[in-house]
XYZ file of C-alpha atoms in Angstrom:
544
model
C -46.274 50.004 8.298
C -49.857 44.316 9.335
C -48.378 41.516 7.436
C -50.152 40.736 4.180
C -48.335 38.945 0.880
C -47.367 41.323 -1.242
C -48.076 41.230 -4.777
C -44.242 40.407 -6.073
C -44.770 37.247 -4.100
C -47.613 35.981 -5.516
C -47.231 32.870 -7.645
C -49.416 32.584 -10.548
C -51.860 29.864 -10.755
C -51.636 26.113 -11.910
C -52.155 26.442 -15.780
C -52.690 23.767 -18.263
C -49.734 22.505 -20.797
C -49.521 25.634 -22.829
C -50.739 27.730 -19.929
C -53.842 29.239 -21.860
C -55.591 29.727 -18.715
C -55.773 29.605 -15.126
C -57.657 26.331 -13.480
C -60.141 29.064 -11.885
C -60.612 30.889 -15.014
C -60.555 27.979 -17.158
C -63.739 26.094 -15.211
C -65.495 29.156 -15.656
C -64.868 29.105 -19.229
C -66.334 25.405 -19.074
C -69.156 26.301 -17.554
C -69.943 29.223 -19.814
C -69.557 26.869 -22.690
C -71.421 24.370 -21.343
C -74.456 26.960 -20.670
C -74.470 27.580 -23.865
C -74.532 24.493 -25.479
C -77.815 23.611 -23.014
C -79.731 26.672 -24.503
C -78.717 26.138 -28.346
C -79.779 21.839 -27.335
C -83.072 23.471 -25.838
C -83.731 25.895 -28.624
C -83.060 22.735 -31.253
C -85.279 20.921 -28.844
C -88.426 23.367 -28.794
C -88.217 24.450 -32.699
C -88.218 20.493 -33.804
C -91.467 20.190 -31.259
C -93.494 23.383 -32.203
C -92.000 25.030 -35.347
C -90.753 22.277 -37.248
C -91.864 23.364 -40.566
C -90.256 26.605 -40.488
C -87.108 24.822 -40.106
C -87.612 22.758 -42.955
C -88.700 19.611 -41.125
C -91.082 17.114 -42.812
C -92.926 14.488 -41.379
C -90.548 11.671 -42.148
C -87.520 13.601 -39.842
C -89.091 15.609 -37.464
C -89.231 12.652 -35.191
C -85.698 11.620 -35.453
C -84.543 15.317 -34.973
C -86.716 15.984 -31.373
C -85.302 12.977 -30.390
C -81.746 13.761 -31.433
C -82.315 17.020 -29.977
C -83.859 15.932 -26.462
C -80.471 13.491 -26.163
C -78.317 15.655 -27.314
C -80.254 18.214 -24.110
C -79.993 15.391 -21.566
C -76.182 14.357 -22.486
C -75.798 18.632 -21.913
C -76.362 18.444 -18.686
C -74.112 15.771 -17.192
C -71.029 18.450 -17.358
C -73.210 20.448 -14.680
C -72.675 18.100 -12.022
C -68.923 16.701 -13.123
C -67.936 20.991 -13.292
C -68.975 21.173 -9.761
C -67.338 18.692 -8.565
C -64.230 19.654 -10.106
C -63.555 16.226 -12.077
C -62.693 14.540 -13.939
C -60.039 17.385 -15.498
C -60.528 20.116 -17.443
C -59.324 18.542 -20.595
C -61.521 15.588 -20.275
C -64.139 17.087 -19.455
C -63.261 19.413 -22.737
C -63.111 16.618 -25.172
C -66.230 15.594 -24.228
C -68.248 18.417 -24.961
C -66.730 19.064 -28.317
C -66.915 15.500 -28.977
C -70.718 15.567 -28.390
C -71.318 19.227 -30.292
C -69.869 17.379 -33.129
C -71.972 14.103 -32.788
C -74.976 15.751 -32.271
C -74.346 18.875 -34.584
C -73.244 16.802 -37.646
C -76.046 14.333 -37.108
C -78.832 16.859 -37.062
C -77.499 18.557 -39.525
C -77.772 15.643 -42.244
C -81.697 15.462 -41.365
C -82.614 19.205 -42.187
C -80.903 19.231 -45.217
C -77.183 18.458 -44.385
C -74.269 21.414 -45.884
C -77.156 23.614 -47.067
C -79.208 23.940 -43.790
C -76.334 25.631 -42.522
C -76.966 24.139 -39.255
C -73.326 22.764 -38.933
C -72.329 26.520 -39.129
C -73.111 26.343 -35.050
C -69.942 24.387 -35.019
C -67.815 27.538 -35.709
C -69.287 28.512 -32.274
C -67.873 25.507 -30.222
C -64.501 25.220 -31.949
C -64.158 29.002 -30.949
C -64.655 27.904 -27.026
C -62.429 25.056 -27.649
C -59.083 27.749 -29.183
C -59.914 29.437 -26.319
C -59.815 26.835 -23.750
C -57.784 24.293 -24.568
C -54.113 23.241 -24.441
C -52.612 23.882 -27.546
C -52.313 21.879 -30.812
C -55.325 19.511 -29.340
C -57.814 22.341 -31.047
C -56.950 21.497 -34.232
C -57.545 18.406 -33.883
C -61.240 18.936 -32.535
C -61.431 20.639 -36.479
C -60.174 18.225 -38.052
C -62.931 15.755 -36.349
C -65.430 17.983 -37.261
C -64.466 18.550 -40.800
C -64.294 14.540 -40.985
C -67.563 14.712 -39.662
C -69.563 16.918 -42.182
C -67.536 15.202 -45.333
C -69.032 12.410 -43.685
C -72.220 13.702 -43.344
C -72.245 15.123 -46.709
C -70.683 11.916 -48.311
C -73.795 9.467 -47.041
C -76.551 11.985 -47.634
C -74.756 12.048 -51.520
C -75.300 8.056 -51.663
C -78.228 7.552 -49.473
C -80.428 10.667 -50.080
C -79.554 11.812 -53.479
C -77.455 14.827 -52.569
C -75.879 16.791 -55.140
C -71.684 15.927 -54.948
C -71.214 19.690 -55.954
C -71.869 20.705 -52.511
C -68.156 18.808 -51.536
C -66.711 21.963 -52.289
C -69.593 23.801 -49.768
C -68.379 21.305 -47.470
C -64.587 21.869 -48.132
C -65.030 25.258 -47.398
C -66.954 25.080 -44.067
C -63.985 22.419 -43.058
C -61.615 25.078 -43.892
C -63.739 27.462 -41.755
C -63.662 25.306 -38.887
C -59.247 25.045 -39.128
C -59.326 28.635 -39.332
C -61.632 29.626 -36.740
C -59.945 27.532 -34.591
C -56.648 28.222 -35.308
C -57.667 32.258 -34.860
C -59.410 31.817 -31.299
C -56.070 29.929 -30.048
C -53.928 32.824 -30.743
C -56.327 35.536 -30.125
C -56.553 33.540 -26.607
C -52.884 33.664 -26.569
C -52.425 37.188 -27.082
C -54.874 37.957 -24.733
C -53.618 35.730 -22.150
C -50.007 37.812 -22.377
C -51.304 41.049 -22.036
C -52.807 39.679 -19.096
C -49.787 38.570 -17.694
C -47.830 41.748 -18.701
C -51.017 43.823 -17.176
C -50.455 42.249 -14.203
C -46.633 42.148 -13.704
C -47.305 45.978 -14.870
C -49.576 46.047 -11.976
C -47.427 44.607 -9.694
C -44.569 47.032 -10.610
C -46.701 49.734 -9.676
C -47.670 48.356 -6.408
C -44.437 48.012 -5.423
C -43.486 51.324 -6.681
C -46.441 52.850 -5.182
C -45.984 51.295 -1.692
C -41.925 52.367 -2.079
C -43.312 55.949 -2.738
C -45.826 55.708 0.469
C -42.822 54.521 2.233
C -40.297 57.255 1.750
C -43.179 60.192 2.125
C -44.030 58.578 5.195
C -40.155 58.510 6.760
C -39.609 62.036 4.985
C -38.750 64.721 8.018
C -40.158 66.946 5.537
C -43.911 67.725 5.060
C -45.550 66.296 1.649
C -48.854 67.210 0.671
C -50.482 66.030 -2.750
C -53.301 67.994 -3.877
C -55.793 67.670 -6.779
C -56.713 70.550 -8.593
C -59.478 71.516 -6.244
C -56.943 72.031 -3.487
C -58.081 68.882 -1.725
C -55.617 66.964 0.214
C -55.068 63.701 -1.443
C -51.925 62.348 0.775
C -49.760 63.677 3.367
C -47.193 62.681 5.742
C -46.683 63.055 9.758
C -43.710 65.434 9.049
C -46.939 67.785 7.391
C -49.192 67.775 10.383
C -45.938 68.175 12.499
C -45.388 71.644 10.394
C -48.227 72.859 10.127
C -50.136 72.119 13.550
C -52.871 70.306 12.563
C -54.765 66.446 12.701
C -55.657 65.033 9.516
C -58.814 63.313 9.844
C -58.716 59.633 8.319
C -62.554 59.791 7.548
C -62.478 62.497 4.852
C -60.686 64.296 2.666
C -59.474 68.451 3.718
C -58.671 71.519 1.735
C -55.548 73.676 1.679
C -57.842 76.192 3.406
C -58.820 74.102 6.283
C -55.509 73.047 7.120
C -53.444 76.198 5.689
C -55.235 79.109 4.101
C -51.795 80.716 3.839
C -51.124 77.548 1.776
C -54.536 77.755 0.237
C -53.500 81.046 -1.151
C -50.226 80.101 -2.181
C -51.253 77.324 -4.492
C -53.782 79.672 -5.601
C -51.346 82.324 -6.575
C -49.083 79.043 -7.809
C -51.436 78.463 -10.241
C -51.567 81.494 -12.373
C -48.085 81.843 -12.253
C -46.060 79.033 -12.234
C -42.741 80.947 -11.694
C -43.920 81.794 -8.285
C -42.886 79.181 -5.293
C -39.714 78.357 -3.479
C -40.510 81.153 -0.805
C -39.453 80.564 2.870
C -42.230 81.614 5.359
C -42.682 80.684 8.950
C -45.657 79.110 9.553
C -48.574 80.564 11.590
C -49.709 77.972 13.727
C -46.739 76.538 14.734
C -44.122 79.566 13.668
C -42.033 77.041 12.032
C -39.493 78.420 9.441
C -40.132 76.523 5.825
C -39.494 76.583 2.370
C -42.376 76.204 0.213
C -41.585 73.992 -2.965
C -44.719 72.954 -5.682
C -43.794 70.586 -8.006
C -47.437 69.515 -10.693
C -48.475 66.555 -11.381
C -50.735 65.849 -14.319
C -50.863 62.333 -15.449
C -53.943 59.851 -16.354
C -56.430 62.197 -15.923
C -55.300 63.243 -12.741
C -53.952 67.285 -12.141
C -52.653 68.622 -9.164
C -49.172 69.283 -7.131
C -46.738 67.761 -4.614
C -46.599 70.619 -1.823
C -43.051 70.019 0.220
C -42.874 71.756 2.722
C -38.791 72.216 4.040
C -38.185 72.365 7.082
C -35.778 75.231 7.419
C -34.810 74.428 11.172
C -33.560 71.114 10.754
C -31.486 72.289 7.995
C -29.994 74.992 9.646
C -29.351 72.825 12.599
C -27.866 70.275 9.984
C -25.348 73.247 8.133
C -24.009 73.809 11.873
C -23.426 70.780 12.871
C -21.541 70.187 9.680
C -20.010 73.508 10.136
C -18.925 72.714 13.901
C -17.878 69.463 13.436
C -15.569 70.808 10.564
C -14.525 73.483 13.263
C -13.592 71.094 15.997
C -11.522 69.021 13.533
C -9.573 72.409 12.806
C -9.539 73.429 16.536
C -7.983 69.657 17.707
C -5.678 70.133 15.014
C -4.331 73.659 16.376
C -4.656 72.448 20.397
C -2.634 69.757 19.219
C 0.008 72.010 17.610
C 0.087 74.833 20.392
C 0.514 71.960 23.111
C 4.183 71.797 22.220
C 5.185 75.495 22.046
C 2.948 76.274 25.148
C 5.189 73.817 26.832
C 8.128 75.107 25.930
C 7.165 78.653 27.101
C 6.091 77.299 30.372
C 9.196 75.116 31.138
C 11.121 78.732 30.063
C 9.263 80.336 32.469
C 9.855 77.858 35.375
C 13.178 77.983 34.745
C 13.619 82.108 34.830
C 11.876 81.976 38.102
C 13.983 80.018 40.069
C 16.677 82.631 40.355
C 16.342 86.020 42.278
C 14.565 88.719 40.592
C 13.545 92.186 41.011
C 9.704 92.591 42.096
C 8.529 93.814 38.410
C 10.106 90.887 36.588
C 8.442 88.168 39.437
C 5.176 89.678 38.058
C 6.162 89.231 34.660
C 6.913 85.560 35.473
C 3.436 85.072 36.935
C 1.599 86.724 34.336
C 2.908 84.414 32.152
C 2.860 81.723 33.906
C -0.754 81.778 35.089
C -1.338 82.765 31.055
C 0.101 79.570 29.995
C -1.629 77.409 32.116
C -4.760 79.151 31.004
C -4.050 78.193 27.471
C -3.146 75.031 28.684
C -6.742 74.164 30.324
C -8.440 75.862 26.926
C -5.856 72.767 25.154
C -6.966 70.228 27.163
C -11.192 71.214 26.701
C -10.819 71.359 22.998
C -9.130 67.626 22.737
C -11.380 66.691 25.325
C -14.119 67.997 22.715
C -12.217 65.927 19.894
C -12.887 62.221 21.797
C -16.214 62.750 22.447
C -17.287 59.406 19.578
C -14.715 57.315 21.166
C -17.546 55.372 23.229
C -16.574 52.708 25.411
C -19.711 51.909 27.791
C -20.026 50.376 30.646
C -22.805 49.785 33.610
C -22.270 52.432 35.862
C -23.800 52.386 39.541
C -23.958 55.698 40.357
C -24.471 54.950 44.059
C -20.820 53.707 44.249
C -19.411 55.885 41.755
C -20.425 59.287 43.140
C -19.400 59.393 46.679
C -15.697 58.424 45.216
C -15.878 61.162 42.909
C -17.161 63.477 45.635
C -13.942 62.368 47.696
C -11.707 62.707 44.768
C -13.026 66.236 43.749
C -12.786 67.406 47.170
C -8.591 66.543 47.806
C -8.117 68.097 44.168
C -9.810 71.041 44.562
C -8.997 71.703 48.188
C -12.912 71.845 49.430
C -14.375 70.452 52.564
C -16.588 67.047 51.853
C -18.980 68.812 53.533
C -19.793 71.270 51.229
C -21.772 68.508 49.299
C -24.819 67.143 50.052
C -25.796 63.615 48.344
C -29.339 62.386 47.642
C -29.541 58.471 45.623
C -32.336 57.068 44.373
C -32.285 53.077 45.138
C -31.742 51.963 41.453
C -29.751 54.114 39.787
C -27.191 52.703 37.590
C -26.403 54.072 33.816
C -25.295 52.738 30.346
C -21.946 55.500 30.202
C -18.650 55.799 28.931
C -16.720 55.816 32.453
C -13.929 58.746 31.332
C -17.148 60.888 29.794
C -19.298 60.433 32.586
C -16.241 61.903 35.072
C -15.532 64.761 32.765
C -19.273 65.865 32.927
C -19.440 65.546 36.420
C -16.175 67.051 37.113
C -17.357 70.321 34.879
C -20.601 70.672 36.575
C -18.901 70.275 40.216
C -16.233 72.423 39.381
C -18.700 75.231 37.944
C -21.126 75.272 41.074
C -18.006 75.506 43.709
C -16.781 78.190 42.086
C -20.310 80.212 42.494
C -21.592 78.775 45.518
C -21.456 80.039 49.271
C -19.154 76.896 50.031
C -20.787 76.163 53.168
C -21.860 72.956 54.516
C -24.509 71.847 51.931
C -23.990 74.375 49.302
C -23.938 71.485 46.459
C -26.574 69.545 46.535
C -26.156 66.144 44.243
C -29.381 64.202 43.585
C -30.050 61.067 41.618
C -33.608 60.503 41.447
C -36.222 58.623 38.447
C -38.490 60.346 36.230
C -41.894 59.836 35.698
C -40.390 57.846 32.545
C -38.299 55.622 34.726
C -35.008 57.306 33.367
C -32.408 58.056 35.838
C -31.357 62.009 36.325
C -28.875 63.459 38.187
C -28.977 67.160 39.258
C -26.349 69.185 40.221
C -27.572 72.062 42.704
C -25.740 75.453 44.103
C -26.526 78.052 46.227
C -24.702 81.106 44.452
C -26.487 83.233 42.248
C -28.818 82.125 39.459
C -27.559 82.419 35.345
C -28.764 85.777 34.213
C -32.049 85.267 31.436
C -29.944 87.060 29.073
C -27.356 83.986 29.450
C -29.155 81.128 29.670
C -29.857 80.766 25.255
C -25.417 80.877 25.336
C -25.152 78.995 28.030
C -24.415 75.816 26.229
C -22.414 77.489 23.564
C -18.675 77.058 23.319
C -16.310 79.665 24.921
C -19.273 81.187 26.524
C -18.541 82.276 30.027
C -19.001 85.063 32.957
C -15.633 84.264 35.054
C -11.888 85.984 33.804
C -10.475 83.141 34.676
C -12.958 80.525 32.899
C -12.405 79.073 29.322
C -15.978 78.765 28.351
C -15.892 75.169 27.592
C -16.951 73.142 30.443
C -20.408 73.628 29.533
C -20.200 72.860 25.726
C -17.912 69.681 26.465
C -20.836 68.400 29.099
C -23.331 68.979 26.527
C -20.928 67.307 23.755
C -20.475 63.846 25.678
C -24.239 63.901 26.976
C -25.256 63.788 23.479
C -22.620 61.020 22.371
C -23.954 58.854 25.177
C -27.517 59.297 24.619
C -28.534 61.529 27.776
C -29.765 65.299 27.415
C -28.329 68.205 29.818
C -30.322 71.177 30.385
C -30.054 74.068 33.126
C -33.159 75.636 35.307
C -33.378 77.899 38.309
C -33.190 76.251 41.499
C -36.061 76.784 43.941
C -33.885 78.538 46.309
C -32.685 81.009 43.839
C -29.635 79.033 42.816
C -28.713 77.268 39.687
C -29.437 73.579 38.788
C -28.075 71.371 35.968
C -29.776 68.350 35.065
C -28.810 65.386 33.451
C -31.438 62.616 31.725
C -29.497 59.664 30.812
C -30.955 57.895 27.652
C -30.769 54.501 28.806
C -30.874 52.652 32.372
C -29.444 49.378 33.402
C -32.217 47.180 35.044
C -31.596 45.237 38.017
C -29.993 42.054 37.855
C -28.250 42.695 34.550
């Protein structure tokens, strides 16, 4: 999966009181404002010098008006430099420009012809910008200021210029206005301001969700493949190219038909009929046994289909190794329960032979006898089999540990110590459970006397490294190799060539191998013989 914040963790920005806007956002709004208030200053500034009499300028106030106009231009463009430099704050630097739309719009106003030149109406504009922008109850107050203003402005024109006091009520109204607009662009800005919010927690949700999704198709044993209606491969997983055989390249996109045309064909056939799907099929490239499932996917515009491919292998492999660890519960349980009965019989039969009996019944005796401890040895595998997750590992030097096995194995079985032949690598000690290490080695050892020459050298034991730096022992005889026929049972339970074998030495080898993280296979020795090896999973590095 690069380390990068993820979107949950994000804080959001410094806002004002009420939060209307981010800082960011909100000196971008002040600079918008502010460019516009230096084009309608310049456009007040240019029609009072050139087309003053279509604006309804006479002689007497075109003067006053340019100049009005050219101050009101220059005072614009001090918020340039004070909105670069980041200061003073936003809500000074607010107040300010209202204040002076207000000043300046109100003044000019009263010299081309006050409520009815409808010049004040450009108010509307910057009390909008100020509901959008600015913290909360403070925008009606900029109204209020610039409905004082205009009553005002409206009140001295009435006593100084002979202004008709009807137009109060024009006046009212455009005061009114200015509330309302005011009030309308502070909770449009509001609303907008929450859908923002909830857009972007949305947003986040669907990151998250989105990455989770990536996640689990990523760690999915299973092949994923989403496809848009074309066929083309939108997303897959590693379990996918594992399946099928084949690189994705990262620089463009595929089809079904250059990764799969036996896929192609199926989501072809998929899509006329969507009752079709769910067949298993073994793969060409790879000959790997899946289930094909297509589940569609049609949302925001988008059509296409989730191709999972099942790997029918793993759960197969998954069933039995349910089903035999279900079986080795049951067959524990039953060793366990013969143990005492098989004793008794034996015991029985120790005691019959100890008197004098005719030749027949001596056989009997021994038949039984060597029968029981038979069943005794098959007793012993199976709970052998049963302790196989009771791990208790240890550092095991193999160069002191194997020559005392060799000795031990040799005055139990009865064999000459010369019959093995030992080859150690200079580092070669072993994370191992002590008791499962001796069983394996005991089984192997036990398996290759029993089919080797038993001369001097016959078993060869080697601990060597692998390219890998793993340890690996191999156990080498010179009897005959495992037929070809054999060697896919080999491994199995109860499996064996000899009468007088149980079958289980093999299985029980492989069974603690696995539990302690090492891997046993077989191979032909070079001589013709046979040779097991064992990988162990984890080495002990000198000095630890």
């Amino acid at each position: 999966m690069r380390e990068s914040l993820s979107p949950a963790n994000r804080s959001f920005p410094t806002l004002l009181a009420d939060e209307p806007l981010s800082q960011e956002k909100l000196w971008r709004a002040l600079s918008l404002y502010n460019l516009y208030r230096l084009i309608v200053a310049a456009l007040l500034t240019l029609m009072a010098a050139f087309f003053s009499m279509q604006i309804g300028l006479d002689l007497a106030t075109r003067g006053v008006f340019f100049w009005i106009s050219a101050a009101y231009l220059m005072l614009a463009l001090f918020p340039l430099l004070s909105i670069a430099l980041r200061m003073p704050r936003p809500g000074g630097q607010l107040a300010f420009q209202v204040s002076l739309d207000i000043a300046a719009l109100s003044t000019l106003s009263y010299f081309s012809g006050g409520v009815q030149g409808n010049l004040a109406m450009l108010l509307l504009v910057s009390l909008a910008f100020a509901g959008m922008i600015s913290r909360g109850r403070i925008t009606l107050l900029y109204a209020a200021l610039a409905s004082i203003a205009m009553l005002l402005e409206h009140g001295y024109a009435v006593l100084t210029s002979g202004a008709s006091p009807g137009q109060f009520f024009q006046a009212g109204i455009l005061s009114l206005a200015f509330f309302a607009i005011a009030w309308v662009a502070q909770a449009l800005s509001r609303y907008a301001i929450a859908n923002e919010r909830l857009a972007f927690r949305r947003g986040v949700d669907l990151s998250n969700m989105a990455e989770a999704n990536r996640l689990m198709i990523q760690d999915m044993p299973d092949g994923v493949l989403v496809v848009d209606e074309r066929g083309s491969v939108r997303q897959h997983n590693p379990g996918a190219e594992r399946l099928l055989g084949y690189a994705f390249p990262a620089a463009r996109q595929v089809g079904l038909a250059e990764c799969s045309p036996l896929l192609e064909a199926m989501f072809a056939a998929w899509r006329q009929n969507k009752a079709l799907g769910h067949e298993a099929l073994r793969l060409p490239v790879t000959s790997q046994l899946v289930r094909i499932r297509f589940l569609p996917v049609e949302r925001d515009g988008f059509w296409g289909a989730v191709l999972v491919l099942e790997d029918m292998q793993r759960t197969q492999e998954r069933a039995q190794q349910m089903k035999l660890a279900a079986l080795g519960r049951l067959t524990a349980n039953i060793a366990h329960e013969v143990r005492n009965p098989l004793s008794s019989i034996s015991y029985a039969a120790e005691l019959l032979k100890e008197g004098e009996h005719a030749p027949a019944q001596a056989r009997l005796l021994r038949i039984i006898l060597e029968n029981a401890e038979r069943l005794n040895r098959i007793v012993q595998d199976v709970m052998q089999v049963n302790k196989r997750d009771r791990l208790q590992q240890e550092v095991l030097d193999l160069r002191v540990c194997l020559p005392q096995l060799v000795e031990d194995f040799c005055q139990t079985e009865g064999a000459s110590g010369a019959v093995f032949s030992l080859h150690l690598a200079q580092d070669c000690r072993i994370m191992f459970d002590r008791g499962h290490f001796e069983q394996v080695w005991w089984n192997l050892c036990r398996n290759a006397l029993r089919y080797s020459k038993k001369q001097p050298g016959s078993i060869a034991l080697a601990v060597t490294m692998t390219q890998e730096g793993l340890v690996q022992m191999e156990v080498t005889d010179d009897g005959p190799a495992v037929a070809p026929d054999a060697e896919q049972k080999l491994f199995e339970p109860f499996c064996t060539t000899d009468a007088n074998g149980t079958g289980l030495g093999l299985y029980i080898a492989r069974e603690l191998c696995e539990a302690n993280g090492a891997k046993i296979g077989y191979r032909q020795a070079e001589a013709g013989g046979a040779c097991f090896r064992v990988v162990f999973g984890k080495q002990v590095m000198k000095g630890v």
